[in-house]
XYZ file of C-alpha atoms in Angstrom:
591
model
C 75.544 25.544 10.434
C 71.734 25.545 10.809
C 69.703 27.908 8.647
C 66.418 29.709 9.188
C 63.916 31.159 6.726
C 61.140 33.312 8.143
C 57.712 31.663 7.535
C 56.163 34.921 6.343
C 53.699 33.227 4.002
C 52.170 31.166 6.773
C 52.049 34.190 9.069
C 50.216 36.191 6.411
C 47.739 33.328 5.977
C 46.940 33.296 9.700
C 46.738 37.081 9.974
C 44.535 37.650 6.940
C 42.783 34.430 5.906
C 42.122 33.042 9.382
C 42.016 35.978 11.817
C 41.025 38.490 9.120
C 42.804 41.208 11.054
C 42.343 43.918 8.429
C 38.560 43.445 8.643
C 38.452 43.542 12.449
C 36.787 46.336 14.403
C 39.686 46.415 16.871
C 41.171 49.949 16.771
C 44.369 50.032 14.705
C 43.615 46.828 12.804
C 42.421 48.794 9.775
C 46.110 49.572 9.177
C 46.993 45.884 8.903
C 46.368 45.631 5.187
C 48.050 42.634 3.514
C 50.568 44.767 1.618
C 51.579 46.605 4.786
C 51.995 43.502 6.941
C 53.844 41.747 4.109
C 56.383 44.581 3.976
C 56.911 44.512 7.756
C 57.216 40.721 7.886
C 59.589 40.642 4.912
C 61.966 43.199 6.451
C 61.867 41.490 9.840
C 62.457 38.157 8.150
C 65.569 39.465 6.404
C 66.992 40.757 9.672
C 66.234 37.441 11.349
C 67.717 35.267 8.616
C 70.684 37.376 7.549
C 71.818 39.002 10.809
C 70.494 37.084 13.819
C 70.700 33.485 12.583
C 74.471 33.487 11.932
C 75.012 34.860 15.453
C 72.985 32.087 17.096
C 75.796 29.561 17.072
C 78.323 32.297 17.929
C 76.415 33.116 21.095
C 76.063 29.452 21.964
C 79.784 28.782 21.636
C 81.293 32.029 22.953
C 78.793 32.663 25.762
C 78.786 35.878 27.812
C 81.709 36.664 30.090
C 82.187 38.698 33.254
C 85.474 40.592 33.489
C 86.268 43.168 36.188
C 82.598 43.671 36.919
C 81.655 44.194 33.259
C 79.520 41.712 31.283
C 80.530 41.260 27.662
C 78.167 39.762 25.086
C 79.349 37.453 22.256
C 81.018 38.753 19.111
C 78.590 40.509 16.804
C 75.778 40.954 19.320
C 76.401 44.648 19.914
C 76.406 45.516 16.213
C 73.244 43.470 15.653
C 71.571 45.231 18.571
C 72.371 48.566 16.941
C 70.676 47.365 13.751
C 67.665 46.285 15.768
C 67.442 49.721 17.397
C 68.024 51.657 14.181
C 65.211 49.759 12.480
C 62.757 50.692 15.229
C 61.994 47.041 15.918
C 62.337 47.407 19.681
C 59.322 49.736 19.880
C 57.129 48.248 17.158
C 54.040 47.894 19.356
C 54.847 50.544 21.978
C 53.088 53.961 22.249
C 54.127 56.716 19.863
C 54.220 59.093 22.843
C 57.424 57.387 23.986
C 58.981 56.743 20.589
C 57.200 53.537 19.595
C 55.237 52.818 16.420
C 51.981 51.827 18.145
C 51.484 48.735 15.984
C 49.091 46.074 17.345
C 50.475 43.303 19.548
C 49.451 40.706 16.967
C 51.966 42.103 14.464
C 54.643 42.486 17.125
C 54.103 38.844 18.066
C 54.588 37.644 14.495
C 57.803 39.660 14.221
C 58.932 38.420 17.633
C 58.547 34.804 16.560
C 60.972 35.350 13.689
C 63.568 37.046 15.865
C 63.268 34.393 18.570
C 63.535 31.524 16.089
C 66.643 33.079 14.582
C 68.342 33.787 17.907
C 66.433 33.304 21.143
C 69.245 34.369 23.485
C 69.783 37.658 21.619
C 66.084 38.476 21.322
C 65.618 38.157 25.079
C 67.519 41.418 25.678
C 64.875 43.497 23.924
C 62.027 41.210 24.989
C 62.706 41.719 28.686
C 63.074 45.446 28.111
C 59.664 45.479 26.437
C 58.141 43.727 29.447
C 59.751 46.083 31.960
C 58.625 49.087 29.924
C 55.070 47.708 29.842
C 55.063 47.461 33.649
C 56.217 51.068 33.985
C 53.643 52.135 31.383
C 50.854 50.429 33.338
C 51.861 51.319 36.908
C 54.360 54.187 36.815
C 53.825 57.835 37.578
C 53.932 60.259 34.668
C 57.387 61.350 35.811
C 58.609 57.734 35.807
C 57.184 57.169 32.334
C 58.814 60.328 31.012
C 62.159 59.395 32.590
C 62.455 55.759 31.572
C 60.160 54.883 28.682
C 61.640 56.848 25.768
C 65.045 55.263 26.261
C 63.647 51.813 27.059
C 61.400 51.819 24.000
C 64.451 52.631 21.866
C 66.566 50.171 23.896
C 69.179 52.820 24.591
C 68.436 51.552 28.084
C 67.366 47.953 28.632
C 65.299 46.401 31.401
C 64.971 43.296 33.556
C 62.686 41.651 36.079
C 64.172 40.565 39.426
C 62.050 38.052 41.321
C 63.914 34.921 42.332
C 66.326 34.646 45.256
C 68.618 31.762 46.278
C 66.231 30.529 48.979
C 62.904 31.146 47.221
C 61.746 30.267 43.744
C 58.010 30.232 43.121
C 57.220 31.076 46.760
C 58.110 34.754 46.593
C 56.703 35.386 50.058
C 60.000 33.988 51.379
C 62.132 36.709 49.808
C 64.617 38.629 51.943
C 65.519 41.565 49.708
C 64.522 44.707 51.596
C 63.841 48.313 50.706
C 64.428 50.943 53.385
C 62.459 54.190 52.856
C 64.450 57.415 52.676
C 63.432 60.956 53.476
C 63.334 62.032 49.824
C 60.806 59.381 48.774
C 63.402 56.946 47.426
C 64.383 53.601 48.963
C 67.658 51.833 49.673
C 67.377 48.342 48.191
C 69.600 45.541 49.517
C 69.637 41.846 48.712
C 70.548 39.264 46.091
C 68.568 38.063 43.087
C 69.397 35.066 40.893
C 68.513 33.850 37.387
C 68.234 37.427 36.101
C 68.092 37.196 32.308
C 69.883 40.077 30.559
C 70.919 41.247 34.044
C 73.867 43.179 32.682
C 75.648 43.570 29.364
C 77.604 45.937 27.127
C 74.871 46.745 24.587
C 73.073 49.632 26.341
C 73.984 52.734 28.353
C 71.908 51.730 31.378
C 69.953 48.748 32.699
C 66.674 49.475 34.465
C 65.963 46.706 36.960
C 62.477 46.057 38.310
C 63.115 44.520 41.723
C 60.702 42.876 44.128
C 61.536 43.673 47.758
C 59.924 44.053 51.182
C 59.634 47.309 53.090
C 60.244 46.775 56.826
C 57.039 46.771 58.845
C 54.878 45.610 55.955
C 52.563 42.573 55.933
C 54.046 39.075 56.122
C 54.507 36.880 53.077
C 53.564 37.823 49.540
C 51.234 40.602 50.740
C 54.255 42.593 51.914
C 56.090 42.620 48.578
C 56.574 45.860 46.635
C 58.130 46.591 43.235
C 60.969 49.065 42.734
C 62.728 50.675 39.790
C 66.451 50.290 40.462
C 68.702 51.592 37.652
C 72.237 50.325 37.178
C 73.304 53.965 36.901
C 71.422 56.733 38.634
C 69.540 59.054 36.302
C 70.239 62.789 36.427
C 67.533 65.443 36.455
C 67.985 65.940 32.700
C 67.488 62.167 32.200
C 71.145 61.599 31.347
C 73.110 58.707 32.835
C 74.677 59.646 36.168
C 76.731 57.974 38.867
C 76.922 54.229 39.474
C 74.182 52.848 41.706
C 74.725 50.117 44.321
C 74.103 47.388 41.739
C 76.663 44.767 40.738
C 76.904 41.390 39.031
C 78.025 38.607 41.345
C 78.279 35.935 38.680
C 77.010 34.756 35.298
C 75.084 31.507 35.623
C 76.512 28.505 33.759
C 73.498 26.948 32.146
C 72.224 24.356 29.673
C 71.250 26.761 26.898
C 70.619 30.374 25.836
C 74.346 30.917 26.331
C 74.262 34.216 24.448
C 72.064 35.762 27.114
C 73.707 36.997 30.308
C 71.816 35.252 33.109
C 73.179 37.003 36.175
C 73.369 36.875 39.937
C 72.532 40.476 40.874
C 73.673 42.081 44.117
C 71.969 45.177 45.528
C 73.899 47.043 48.219
C 71.789 49.969 49.406
C 71.008 50.752 45.785
C 68.713 53.708 45.210
C 65.289 52.533 44.104
C 61.891 54.064 43.436
C 58.523 52.512 44.229
C 56.622 51.387 41.117
C 52.893 51.221 41.735
C 51.407 50.944 45.217
C 53.239 49.940 48.379
C 52.822 46.222 49.198
C 51.181 45.645 45.792
C 54.320 44.587 43.984
C 52.973 41.342 42.609
C 50.107 43.136 40.888
C 52.583 45.389 39.113
C 55.019 42.574 38.368
C 52.279 40.417 36.857
C 51.853 43.001 34.118
C 55.349 42.049 33.052
C 55.043 38.356 33.853
C 51.843 37.844 31.864
C 53.410 39.528 28.847
C 56.549 37.462 29.379
C 54.518 34.243 29.492
C 53.129 34.975 26.045
C 56.687 35.679 24.921
C 57.886 32.381 26.352
C 55.043 30.535 24.616
C 56.351 32.132 21.435
C 59.840 30.806 22.209
C 58.527 27.247 22.384
C 56.963 27.646 18.942
C 59.985 29.480 17.532
C 62.560 26.864 18.514
C 60.325 24.117 17.133
C 60.063 26.007 13.824
C 63.807 26.524 13.479
C 64.581 22.896 14.361
C 61.888 21.609 11.995
C 63.194 23.600 9.037
C 66.622 22.040 9.400
C 65.204 18.547 9.974
C 63.267 18.810 6.693
C 66.429 19.778 4.808
C 68.326 16.863 6.322
C 65.514 14.380 5.697
C 65.452 15.303 2.012
C 69.243 15.197 1.583
C 70.331 12.264 3.740
C 70.299 8.918 1.912
C 69.437 5.990 4.151
C 67.700 2.699 3.311
C 65.140 1.988 0.626
C 61.447 2.780 0.427
C 59.590 -0.453 1.217
C 57.040 0.313 -1.531
C 59.668 0.719 -4.250
C 62.959 2.459 -4.926
C 62.621 6.242 -5.173
C 66.235 7.135 -5.956
C 67.421 4.501 -8.454
C 70.563 6.450 -9.359
C 71.774 6.577 -5.761
C 72.882 3.992 -3.202
C 69.793 4.648 -1.023
C 66.607 6.685 -0.846
C 66.339 9.923 1.128
C 65.152 9.644 4.712
C 61.917 11.437 3.950
C 60.460 8.429 2.114
C 60.169 6.437 5.349
C 56.835 6.531 7.219
C 58.406 7.006 10.646
C 60.346 10.045 9.435
C 57.145 11.397 7.873
C 55.334 10.832 11.178
C 57.960 12.829 13.068
C 57.915 15.643 10.516
C 54.123 15.766 10.415
C 53.997 15.892 14.209
C 56.266 18.927 14.034
C 54.553 20.632 11.107
C 51.042 20.206 12.508
C 52.083 21.473 15.929
C 54.016 24.484 14.600
C 51.322 25.751 12.268
C 48.565 25.157 14.813
C 50.599 26.798 17.564
C 51.291 29.841 15.392
C 47.572 30.350 14.827
C 46.889 29.852 18.549
C 49.577 32.350 19.555
C 48.462 35.014 17.075
C 44.837 34.517 18.104
C 45.946 35.045 21.707
C 47.780 38.216 20.685
C 44.654 39.448 18.918
C 42.713 38.948 22.177
C 45.269 41.158 23.947
C 44.710 43.852 21.326
C 40.956 43.473 21.670
C 41.200 43.745 25.455
C 43.473 46.791 25.480
C 42.577 48.707 22.328
C 38.820 48.065 22.448
C 38.628 47.807 26.254
C 36.870 44.457 25.865
C 36.559 42.812 29.288
C 35.479 39.470 27.818
C 38.580 39.315 25.628
C 40.682 40.195 28.664
C 39.113 37.361 30.648
C 39.592 34.893 27.803
C 43.292 35.672 27.304
C 43.788 35.460 31.067
C 42.361 31.927 30.896
C 44.473 31.069 27.856
C 47.800 32.407 29.137
C 48.819 29.328 31.190
C 47.678 27.074 28.338
C 49.718 29.012 25.808
C 52.792 29.107 28.020
C 52.651 25.536 29.319
C 51.409 23.634 26.285
C 53.418 25.451 23.624
C 56.689 25.187 25.537
C 56.211 21.510 26.464
C 55.273 20.589 22.925
C 57.816 22.957 21.397
C 60.636 21.310 23.337
C 59.363 17.878 22.359
C 59.353 18.900 18.699
C 62.987 20.038 18.851
C 63.837 16.567 20.185
C 61.963 14.972 17.269
C 63.836 17.188 14.831
C 67.117 16.214 16.474
C 66.137 12.529 16.251
C 65.802 12.737 12.475
C 69.540 13.416 12.313
C 70.300 10.241 14.243
C 73.774 10.380 15.748
C 74.545 13.575 13.863
C 71.807 15.283 15.866
C 73.837 14.631 19.002
C 77.010 16.109 17.513
C 77.488 19.857 17.983
C 78.771 20.250 14.408
C 75.199 20.073 13.077
C 73.796 22.511 15.627
C 70.574 20.641 16.386
C 71.303 20.244 20.073
C 71.235 24.027 20.522
C 67.557 24.197 19.586
C 66.781 21.545 22.185
C 68.968 23.146 24.862
C 67.597 26.630 24.203
C 63.986 25.418 24.160
C 64.336 23.648 27.514
C 64.375 26.817 29.627
C 60.992 27.897 28.270
C 59.339 25.116 30.292
C 60.912 26.494 33.467
C 61.126 30.280 33.575
C 58.277 32.763 33.959
C 56.541 30.181 36.115
C 57.430 26.499 35.657
C 54.849 24.593 33.644
C 53.593 22.676 36.659
C 52.778 26.044 38.228
C 51.029 27.105 35.016
C 48.839 24.018 35.252
C 48.014 24.756 38.894
C 47.194 28.358 37.993
C 44.883 27.152 35.224
C 42.968 24.684 37.369
C 43.239 26.405 40.735
C 42.511 29.991 39.670
C 41.636 30.557 36.030
C 38.802 28.025 35.673
C 36.877 29.618 38.524
C 37.764 33.207 37.618
C 34.694 35.437 37.493
C 32.513 32.493 38.469
C 33.757 30.314 35.611
C 32.493 32.844 33.073
C 35.481 32.644 30.751
C 35.831 28.887 30.449
C 32.088 28.651 29.827
C 32.479 31.303 27.123
C 35.206 29.195 25.542
C 32.991 26.098 25.552
C 30.187 28.136 23.988
C 32.582 29.482 21.343
C 33.592 25.963 20.299
C 29.984 24.728 20.360
C 28.771 27.654 18.240
C 31.611 27.241 15.780
C 30.911 23.541 15.350
C 27.217 24.267 14.832
C 27.944 26.974 12.252
C 30.476 24.909 10.335
C 28.996 21.430 10.661
C 26.988 21.626 7.453
C 29.620 23.455 5.409
C 30.842 21.256 2.576
C 34.206 19.719 3.410
C 34.188 20.690 7.107
C 32.668 17.585 8.708
C 36.003 15.759 8.909
C 37.376 18.636 10.996
C 34.321 19.452 13.078
C 33.578 15.901 14.258
C 36.949 15.373 16.024
C 36.846 18.924 17.416
C 33.445 18.199 18.979
C 34.767 14.994 20.562
C 37.836 16.753 21.963
C 35.728 19.582 23.369
C 33.499 17.045 25.118
C 36.611 15.538 26.719
C 37.588 18.978 27.990
C 34.132 19.598 29.418
C 34.139 16.159 31.058
C 37.473 16.929 32.704
C 36.130 20.241 33.996
C 33.083 18.460 35.397
C 35.309 15.923 37.167
C 37.130 18.752 38.914
C 33.849 20.380 39.946
C 32.460 17.132 41.348
C 35.627 15.891 43.047
C 37.909 18.866 43.627
C 35.981 20.273 46.571
C 35.937 16.933 48.384
C 39.620 16.322 47.791
C 41.656 19.151 46.179
C 44.369 16.636 45.267
C 42.025 15.156 42.664
C 42.116 18.466 40.798
C 45.792 19.190 41.380
C 46.924 15.705 40.338
C 45.099 16.147 37.040
C 46.077 19.743 36.390
C 49.010 19.010 34.082
C 46.941 16.669 31.924
C 44.171 19.248 31.873
C 46.562 21.917 30.574
C 47.597 19.632 27.729
C 44.026 18.549 27.034
C 43.051 22.215 26.811
C 46.011 22.931 24.538
C 45.037 20.185 22.107
C 41.469 21.477 21.949
C 42.774 24.979 21.191
C 44.985 23.676 18.393
C 42.090 21.585 17.099
C 39.994 24.759 17.005
C 42.759 26.582 15.157
C 43.114 23.756 12.645
C 39.380 23.768 11.977
C 39.520 27.511 11.335
C 42.552 27.136 9.068
C 40.856 24.321 7.175
C 37.835 26.523 6.562
C 40.049 29.359 5.356
C 41.819 27.056 2.910
C 38.550 25.540 1.666
C 37.275 29.067 1.000
C 40.489 30.011 -0.794
C 40.303 26.951 -3.048
C 36.635 27.588 -3.800
C 37.534 31.154 -4.768
C 40.139 29.870 -7.221
C 43.272 30.708 -5.250
C 46.410 31.025 -7.336
C 48.262 29.023 -4.670
C 46.221 25.836 -4.551
C 49.234 23.791 -3.423
C 49.589 25.833 -0.215
C 45.937 25.336 0.705
C 45.845 21.654 -0.211
C 48.913 21.164 1.989
C 47.173 23.043 4.793
C 44.127 20.752 4.546
C 46.282 17.628 4.541
C 48.117 18.837 7.648
C 44.791 19.632 9.325
C 43.603 16.077 8.653
C 46.781 14.719 10.233
C 46.314 16.776 13.394
C 42.695 15.724 13.746
C 43.499 12.036 13.190
C 46.848 11.621 14.925
C 47.257 14.378 17.515
C 43.841 15.523 18.722
C 42.813 12.065 20.041
C 45.336 12.631 22.855
C 42.483 14.410 24.658
C 40.967 10.993 25.461
C 44.198 9.847 27.096
C 44.455 13.002 29.187
C 40.822 12.665 30.283
C 41.390 9.068 31.388
C 44.355 10.162 33.491
C 42.391 13.017 35.046
C 39.439 10.789 35.917
C 41.744 8.295 37.643
C 42.039 10.894 40.396
C 44.845 11.421 42.884
C 44.842 8.094 44.725
C 47.648 6.420 42.779
C 49.589 9.684 42.576
C 49.577 10.211 46.349
C 49.613 6.552 47.485
C 53.283 6.254 48.468
C 54.675 7.683 51.684
C 57.444 10.222 51.124
C 59.965 7.743 52.572
C 59.150 5.255 49.788
C 60.640 7.446 47.061
């Protein structure tokens, strides 16, 4: 059975040596002293490793089941969920007013990575609840907040998001679910939604669905969509659980991975619902949840890569296969361990350099969210808005790829369920699809985010990289990291210029290059993170760190990323600059 050990040491390095959270002016960050964060991360790590990890394979094999209208989760899930609730983990970064602990998002993100790596399917139940609660917090009336948030923060009640229907995926303007207004201010919601993660289960008293629907007589298309709170059970005036609402589960989807999560077909038959936010402004309210979810999905890509990598390292050190071409390393055995071979090292270094860079990128993104919300920093808000499709698309594409590389190290055993490596790959695959497929993320990045606020935020990013390179260029030991970062940043700027010069004449030139641009951007962000981590490790070594091995390893991994991974920006630029002609050349009938 696969194992998982929480990477708390690396998380602490990013939080304190790189991001220097405890020195930040962001309100609440003064509480993030190293001893405090270490205690939180250690306790979360124990829960992840000792409770959630053993249940990962159980959920994969048992799956959820629907019997007589009731959804049952796999053995052990309910007890683990109780532990999660009792520990207060479900409300770690939620307001104290509603029972949360008001910790910064950056700490909640670090904890979330551990839980997701240990058991992604399980962690989705509380993750979706967190997102639904955030939408109510941002757009609900005070009465709605008082009714739903205390029990959603504690996960006594869980939450979902209901967007997709059988006949419409990304194009939500095609939806048919309707909401008929009633005399008392409520609505009767009718329709069917599909792919609803955590749509129903036996781990909470109530499920609070956030459902997109159209009110008759409203505008056509997406402009006529509103968001409604539709509980599984109606809520009494004293906030206790009341009668059953017109909500039922039609089926549990049979899917490639995340078997431990109940992905449901949800049927609404004149279910009582309540408008959340403004009429016909449902997408604005839903995007509060979706943007948070996209950061959570980016985390899933990283988390599955981390879990798969840890097991691949163990196997590579234990499995004897062939001899080192430079000389025998295990003379007492019939062969040397796999890890002596350069191709195995290449695969492991690809994984290690991605994972550690991605963790820094994700936590930096979380710190921007804190800066935007806690310090009301509009520039930070604009920057994380720009980064969200990059985080979601790049980290899930690369994270999936890294689980495949980890699986490959096992050879044929990686394809056999006994070793459990296929689950990481199967579970990681969905992250590229849900919360906006990665092709849509790329289109959002190029079609909307680059031009947002007149291009202010992407220009700010370019300036940030330029200033950092200028500041660090003359620092002893930094040139080998700054030079490749400069080159990669120039590739990103050249790609942006190509879109500006050619996109207006022919939008297909921009759209055909959008996916490469998302990856180019992602590599530059990881290059930036690796430069910052290299500087932090150089400083630690100069200060006489008691853990020189950790920092030397960090510098070696940084050199690998700069030499072997970051040059991919040149390839992506070449593809972008080739334009759309070859992409669009064939008639549809030729495929």
